[in-house]
Amino acid sequence: MSVVAYVDRAGSTLTNDWQLVSPGSVAHHRSEARREETRRDSKKRGLSLEEKREQMLQIFYESQGFYQLKDLEKLGPKKGVISQSVKDVVQSLVDDDLVFKDKIGTSVYFWSLSSRAGNQLRQVRMKLETELEAAKKRQADLQTQRELAKKGREDSSERESALNALNELQKKHKAIKEELDLYAQNDPAVYEEMSSVTEVAHKAVNRWTENIFSLQQWCSNTFPEAKERLEQAYAEVGIKEDLDYLD
């Protein structure tokens, strides 16, 4: 969120360094001149989003009034903000707590006070300054850690020799690991696990074979006249005549 110039009820200006400037002062006239020049340039090239936000805020600060969206859509073009974009611009101000809205009855009203906006911006500034200080401290700590880490790691023939030896050991470790992977199937633990899984699967196959035989027997006893149709149905689902238990 960038900082723009705001005007309070008395005409004082909250400048981009967040200082209140009294009306009639040299700084006030300079601020007004800059704003007027910005407005002229904006009309030529079109307003940016931040410029639209500033112009919509001026509507609130100049009148200190309460508006419905339809009123703002009529006033916006007078500030260079087309009516179609007023809703999105105002919502962005609401999201940043620079404009407030509330539902009164069946209508929604928007308003903003420059003093409240100034406080809001000061809070943002304090937060950013705190974060900046924390980041600087973090940077200093990392720099210190970096310098400490450099100690004992200066370039030397001894260090280079140690690094080469470490590299060779890492290569050997990788080769041994790959070789162990090749023999993994002969690992007693792996063999034991495969045997256990195979036994479970063997029992499951015979159990389901028994279930199929039981179902066939029930169908034959219940529908003796449909023997051929049952045999056809068995064949369609893959139950063959040579189905039997596994040894």
Tab-separated table of C-alpha atoms in Angstrom:
chain	number	residue	atom	x	y	z
A	1	MET	CA	0.000	0.000	0.000
A	2	SER	CA	1.628	3.266	-1.065
A	3	VAL	CA	1.232	6.470	0.914
A	4	VAL	CA	-0.682	9.268	-0.753
A	5	ALA	CA	-1.587	12.777	0.391
A	6	TYR	CA	-4.773	13.150	2.438
A	7	VAL	CA	-6.726	16.233	3.467
A	8	ASP	CA	-8.490	16.561	6.825
A	9	ARG	CA	-11.645	18.493	7.708
A	10	ALA	CA	-9.774	21.708	8.411
A	11	GLY	CA	-7.855	21.527	5.158
A	12	SER	CA	-4.585	20.306	6.656
A	13	THR	CA	-2.626	17.915	4.492
A	14	LEU	CA	-1.199	14.568	5.603
A	15	THR	CA	1.879	14.391	3.387
A	16	ASN	CA	3.703	11.309	2.153
A	17	ASP	CA	6.015	11.462	5.184
A	18	TRP	CA	2.908	11.412	7.419
A	19	GLN	CA	3.358	14.944	8.811
A	20	LEU	CA	0.379	17.267	9.148
A	21	VAL	CA	0.881	20.553	7.265
A	22	SER	CA	-1.192	23.564	8.229
A	23	PRO	CA	-3.261	25.323	5.535
A	24	GLY	CA	-1.665	28.464	4.159
A	25	SER	CA	1.882	27.317	4.902
A	26	VAL	CA	4.526	27.086	2.201
A	27	ALA	CA	4.596	23.303	2.535
A	28	HIS	CA	0.815	23.199	2.148
A	29	HIS	CA	0.919	25.229	-1.074
A	30	ARG	CA	3.695	23.032	-2.432
A	31	SER	CA	1.683	19.926	-1.628
A	32	GLU	CA	-1.399	21.358	-3.336
A	33	ALA	CA	0.687	22.306	-6.378
A	34	ARG	CA	2.107	18.803	-6.631
A	35	ARG	CA	-1.376	17.296	-6.400
A	36	GLU	CA	-2.725	19.638	-9.064
A	37	GLU	CA	0.173	18.792	-11.371
A	38	THR	CA	-0.432	15.079	-10.754
A	39	ARG	CA	-4.121	15.488	-11.634
A	40	ARG	CA	-3.258	17.233	-14.914
A	41	ASP	CA	-0.761	14.526	-15.863
A	42	SER	CA	-3.217	11.794	-14.911
A	43	LYS	CA	-5.921	13.183	-17.191
A	44	LYS	CA	-3.508	12.857	-20.104
A	45	ARG	CA	-2.357	9.286	-19.426
A	46	GLY	CA	-5.173	7.871	-17.288
A	47	LEU	CA	-5.111	7.256	-13.550
A	48	SER	CA	-3.198	4.417	-11.963
A	49	LEU	CA	-4.876	2.377	-9.228
A	50	GLU	CA	-3.105	4.324	-6.466
A	51	GLU	CA	-4.119	7.617	-8.059
A	52	LYS	CA	-7.716	6.421	-8.252
A	53	ARG	CA	-7.567	5.465	-4.586
A	54	GLU	CA	-6.250	8.910	-3.682
A	55	GLN	CA	-8.931	10.695	-5.674
A	56	MET	CA	-11.724	8.605	-4.131
A	57	LEU	CA	-10.341	9.323	-0.647
A	58	GLN	CA	-10.451	13.045	-1.412
A	59	ILE	CA	-14.211	12.735	-1.899
A	60	PHE	CA	-14.565	11.487	1.658
A	61	TYR	CA	-12.064	13.888	3.228
A	62	GLU	CA	-13.364	17.020	1.541
A	63	SER	CA	-16.942	16.468	2.727
A	64	GLN	CA	-16.556	14.157	5.747
A	65	GLY	CA	-19.844	12.678	4.547
A	66	PHE	CA	-21.476	9.283	4.247
A	67	TYR	CA	-22.123	7.856	0.794
A	68	GLN	CA	-23.859	4.976	-0.889
A	69	LEU	CA	-22.087	3.277	-3.777
A	70	LYS	CA	-24.408	4.886	-6.321
A	71	ASP	CA	-23.435	8.329	-4.985
A	72	LEU	CA	-19.735	7.527	-5.274
A	73	GLU	CA	-20.226	6.260	-8.833
A	74	LYS	CA	-21.624	9.708	-9.707
A	75	LEU	CA	-18.863	11.624	-7.908
A	76	GLY	CA	-15.998	9.464	-9.129
A	77	PRO	CA	-15.899	10.786	-12.719
A	78	LYS	CA	-15.508	14.321	-11.341
A	79	LYS	CA	-12.223	13.131	-9.849
A	80	GLY	CA	-11.146	11.293	-12.977
A	81	VAL	CA	-12.314	7.845	-11.845
A	82	ILE	CA	-14.780	6.242	-14.254
A	83	SER	CA	-17.968	4.983	-12.632
A	84	GLN	CA	-17.318	1.369	-13.720
A	85	SER	CA	-14.143	1.179	-11.606
A	86	VAL	CA	-15.430	3.035	-8.532
A	87	LYS	CA	-16.716	-0.129	-6.836
A	88	ASP	CA	-13.372	-1.974	-7.082
A	89	VAL	CA	-11.373	1.083	-6.018
A	90	VAL	CA	-13.569	1.697	-2.967
A	91	GLN	CA	-13.423	-1.994	-2.022
A	92	SER	CA	-9.616	-1.878	-2.120
A	93	LEU	CA	-9.748	1.067	0.291
A	94	VAL	CA	-12.108	-0.867	2.537
A	95	ASP	CA	-9.725	-3.840	2.484
A	96	ASP	CA	-6.886	-1.540	3.640
A	97	ASP	CA	-9.075	-0.008	6.406
A	98	LEU	CA	-8.856	3.437	4.807
A	99	VAL	CA	-12.597	3.494	4.074
A	100	PHE	CA	-15.247	1.967	6.298
A	101	LYS	CA	-18.673	0.654	5.446
A	102	ASP	CA	-21.737	-0.394	7.362
A	103	LYS	CA	-25.246	-1.536	6.575
A	104	ILE	CA	-27.966	0.760	7.833
A	105	GLY	CA	-31.377	-0.697	7.183
A	106	THR	CA	-31.309	-2.004	3.654
A	107	SER	CA	-28.580	0.380	2.460
A	108	VAL	CA	-24.786	0.176	2.679
A	109	TYR	CA	-22.925	3.392	3.495
A	110	PHE	CA	-19.238	4.237	3.094
A	111	TRP	CA	-17.250	6.849	5.012
A	112	SER	CA	-13.709	7.780	5.980
A	113	LEU	CA	-12.064	10.224	8.388
A	114	SER	CA	-8.612	11.582	7.562
A	115	SER	CA	-7.540	11.448	11.212
A	116	ARG	CA	-8.371	7.767	11.365
A	117	ALA	CA	-6.587	7.110	8.087
A	118	GLY	CA	-3.529	8.937	9.416
A	119	ASN	CA	-3.486	6.748	12.510
A	120	GLN	CA	-3.870	3.694	10.311
A	121	LEU	CA	-0.885	4.705	8.204
A	122	ARG	CA	1.224	5.458	11.274
A	123	GLN	CA	0.494	1.964	12.566
A	124	VAL	CA	1.537	0.507	9.214
A	125	ARG	CA	4.723	2.565	9.324
A	126	MET	CA	5.548	1.390	12.858
A	127	LYS	CA	4.960	-2.217	11.836
A	128	LEU	CA	7.169	-1.896	8.757
A	129	GLU	CA	9.909	-0.177	10.758
A	130	THR	CA	9.813	-2.994	13.328
A	131	GLU	CA	10.028	-5.603	10.576
A	132	LEU	CA	12.894	-3.676	8.969
A	133	GLU	CA	14.854	-3.606	12.225
A	134	ALA	CA	14.250	-7.335	12.722
A	135	ALA	CA	15.447	-8.009	9.156
A	136	LYS	CA	18.586	-5.922	9.720
A	137	LYS	CA	19.333	-7.823	12.925
A	138	ARG	CA	18.789	-11.123	11.141
A	139	GLN	CA	21.127	-10.010	8.355
A	140	ALA	CA	23.803	-9.043	10.892
A	141	ASP	CA	23.448	-12.403	12.673
A	142	LEU	CA	23.784	-14.293	9.399
A	143	GLN	CA	26.825	-12.242	8.455
A	144	THR	CA	28.414	-13.100	11.809
A	145	GLN	CA	27.624	-16.795	11.341
A	146	ARG	CA	29.110	-16.632	7.853
A	147	GLU	CA	32.356	-15.164	9.141
A	148	LEU	CA	32.559	-17.767	11.910
A	149	ALA	CA	31.907	-20.548	9.402
A	150	LYS	CA	34.801	-19.345	7.278
A	151	LYS	CA	37.259	-19.905	10.116
A	152	GLY	CA	39.232	-23.111	9.596
A	153	ARG	CA	38.004	-23.361	6.020
A	154	GLU	CA	40.569	-21.146	4.390
A	155	ASP	CA	41.945	-22.419	1.098
A	156	SER	CA	45.053	-24.559	1.674
A	157	SER	CA	46.682	-27.700	0.301
A	158	GLU	CA	45.640	-29.571	3.456
A	159	ARG	CA	41.984	-28.565	3.043
A	160	GLU	CA	42.028	-29.444	-0.657
A	161	SER	CA	43.497	-32.867	0.144
A	162	ALA	CA	40.824	-33.490	2.800
A	163	LEU	CA	38.026	-32.512	0.394
A	164	ASN	CA	39.391	-34.866	-2.271
A	165	ALA	CA	39.515	-37.703	0.255
A	166	LEU	CA	35.938	-36.966	1.319
A	167	ASN	CA	34.823	-37.012	-2.307
A	168	GLU	CA	36.443	-40.422	-2.859
A	169	LEU	CA	34.794	-41.839	0.268
A	170	GLN	CA	31.390	-40.574	-0.880
A	171	LYS	CA	31.881	-42.306	-4.239
A	172	LYS	CA	32.813	-45.585	-2.518
A	173	HIS	CA	29.816	-45.315	-0.210
A	174	LYS	CA	27.523	-44.840	-3.207
A	175	ALA	CA	29.035	-47.839	-5.030
A	176	ILE	CA	28.682	-50.105	-1.970
A	177	LYS	CA	25.083	-49.020	-1.470
A	178	GLU	CA	24.261	-49.802	-5.105
A	179	GLU	CA	25.889	-53.221	-4.722
A	180	LEU	CA	23.878	-53.941	-1.576
A	181	ASP	CA	20.701	-53.055	-3.458
A	182	LEU	CA	21.537	-55.755	-6.016
A	183	TYR	CA	21.741	-58.360	-3.251
A	184	ALA	CA	18.621	-57.145	-1.487
A	185	GLN	CA	16.517	-60.031	-2.843
A	186	ASN	CA	18.847	-62.483	-1.076
A	187	ASP	CA	18.633	-60.609	2.210
A	188	PRO	CA	17.313	-63.018	4.908
A	189	ALA	CA	14.984	-60.349	6.272
A	190	VAL	CA	13.555	-59.655	2.820
A	191	TYR	CA	13.201	-63.394	2.150
A	192	GLU	CA	11.369	-63.885	5.464
A	193	GLU	CA	8.987	-61.031	4.664
A	194	MET	CA	8.268	-62.431	1.172
A	195	SER	CA	7.614	-65.879	2.645
A	196	SER	CA	5.155	-64.429	5.148
A	197	VAL	CA	3.305	-62.467	2.451
A	198	THR	CA	3.204	-65.550	0.191
A	199	GLU	CA	1.667	-67.667	2.960
A	200	VAL	CA	-1.051	-65.088	3.571
A	201	ALA	CA	-1.807	-64.908	-0.164
A	202	HIS	CA	-1.907	-68.744	-0.419
A	203	LYS	CA	-4.483	-68.990	2.371
A	204	ALA	CA	-6.554	-66.203	0.832
A	205	VAL	CA	-6.646	-67.953	-2.583
A	206	ASN	CA	-7.852	-71.230	-1.080
A	207	ARG	CA	-10.397	-69.418	1.056
A	208	TRP	CA	-11.936	-67.726	-1.973
A	209	THR	CA	-11.819	-71.002	-3.911
A	210	GLU	CA	-13.829	-72.608	-1.104
A	211	ASN	CA	-16.305	-69.709	-1.271
A	212	ILE	CA	-16.755	-70.241	-5.031
A	213	PHE	CA	-17.353	-73.979	-4.584
A	214	SER	CA	-19.899	-73.255	-1.838
A	215	LEU	CA	-21.714	-70.756	-4.047
A	216	GLN	CA	-21.786	-73.230	-6.973
A	217	GLN	CA	-23.169	-75.929	-4.721
A	218	TRP	CA	-25.888	-73.595	-3.449
A	219	CYS	CA	-26.856	-72.565	-6.997
A	220	SER	CA	-27.011	-76.207	-8.138
A	221	ASN	CA	-29.236	-77.191	-5.192
A	222	THR	CA	-31.496	-74.157	-5.520
A	223	PHE	CA	-31.803	-74.066	-9.333
A	224	PRO	CA	-31.288	-77.667	-10.542
A	225	GLU	CA	-33.188	-76.968	-13.778
A	226	ALA	CA	-30.765	-74.144	-14.738
A	227	LYS	CA	-27.572	-76.213	-14.845
A	228	GLU	CA	-26.566	-75.157	-18.383
A	229	ARG	CA	-27.287	-71.491	-17.746
A	230	LEU	CA	-25.243	-71.613	-14.535
A	231	GLU	CA	-22.293	-73.232	-16.317
A	232	GLN	CA	-22.484	-70.506	-18.975
A	233	ALA	CA	-22.528	-67.823	-16.279
A	234	TYR	CA	-19.498	-69.398	-14.583
A	235	ALA	CA	-17.599	-69.367	-17.859
A	236	GLU	CA	-18.466	-65.706	-18.518
A	237	VAL	CA	-16.921	-64.620	-15.204
A	238	GLY	CA	-13.793	-66.767	-15.710
A	239	ILE	CA	-14.602	-69.756	-13.468
A	240	LYS	CA	-13.173	-72.754	-15.322
A	241	GLU	CA	-13.959	-76.438	-14.833
A	242	ASP	CA	-10.391	-77.174	-13.705
A	243	LEU	CA	-10.605	-74.696	-10.808
A	244	ASP	CA	-9.057	-76.306	-7.696
A	245	TYR	CA	-7.284	-75.555	-4.439
A	246	LEU	CA	-3.598	-74.603	-4.403
A	247	ASP	CA	-1.227	-77.073	-2.787
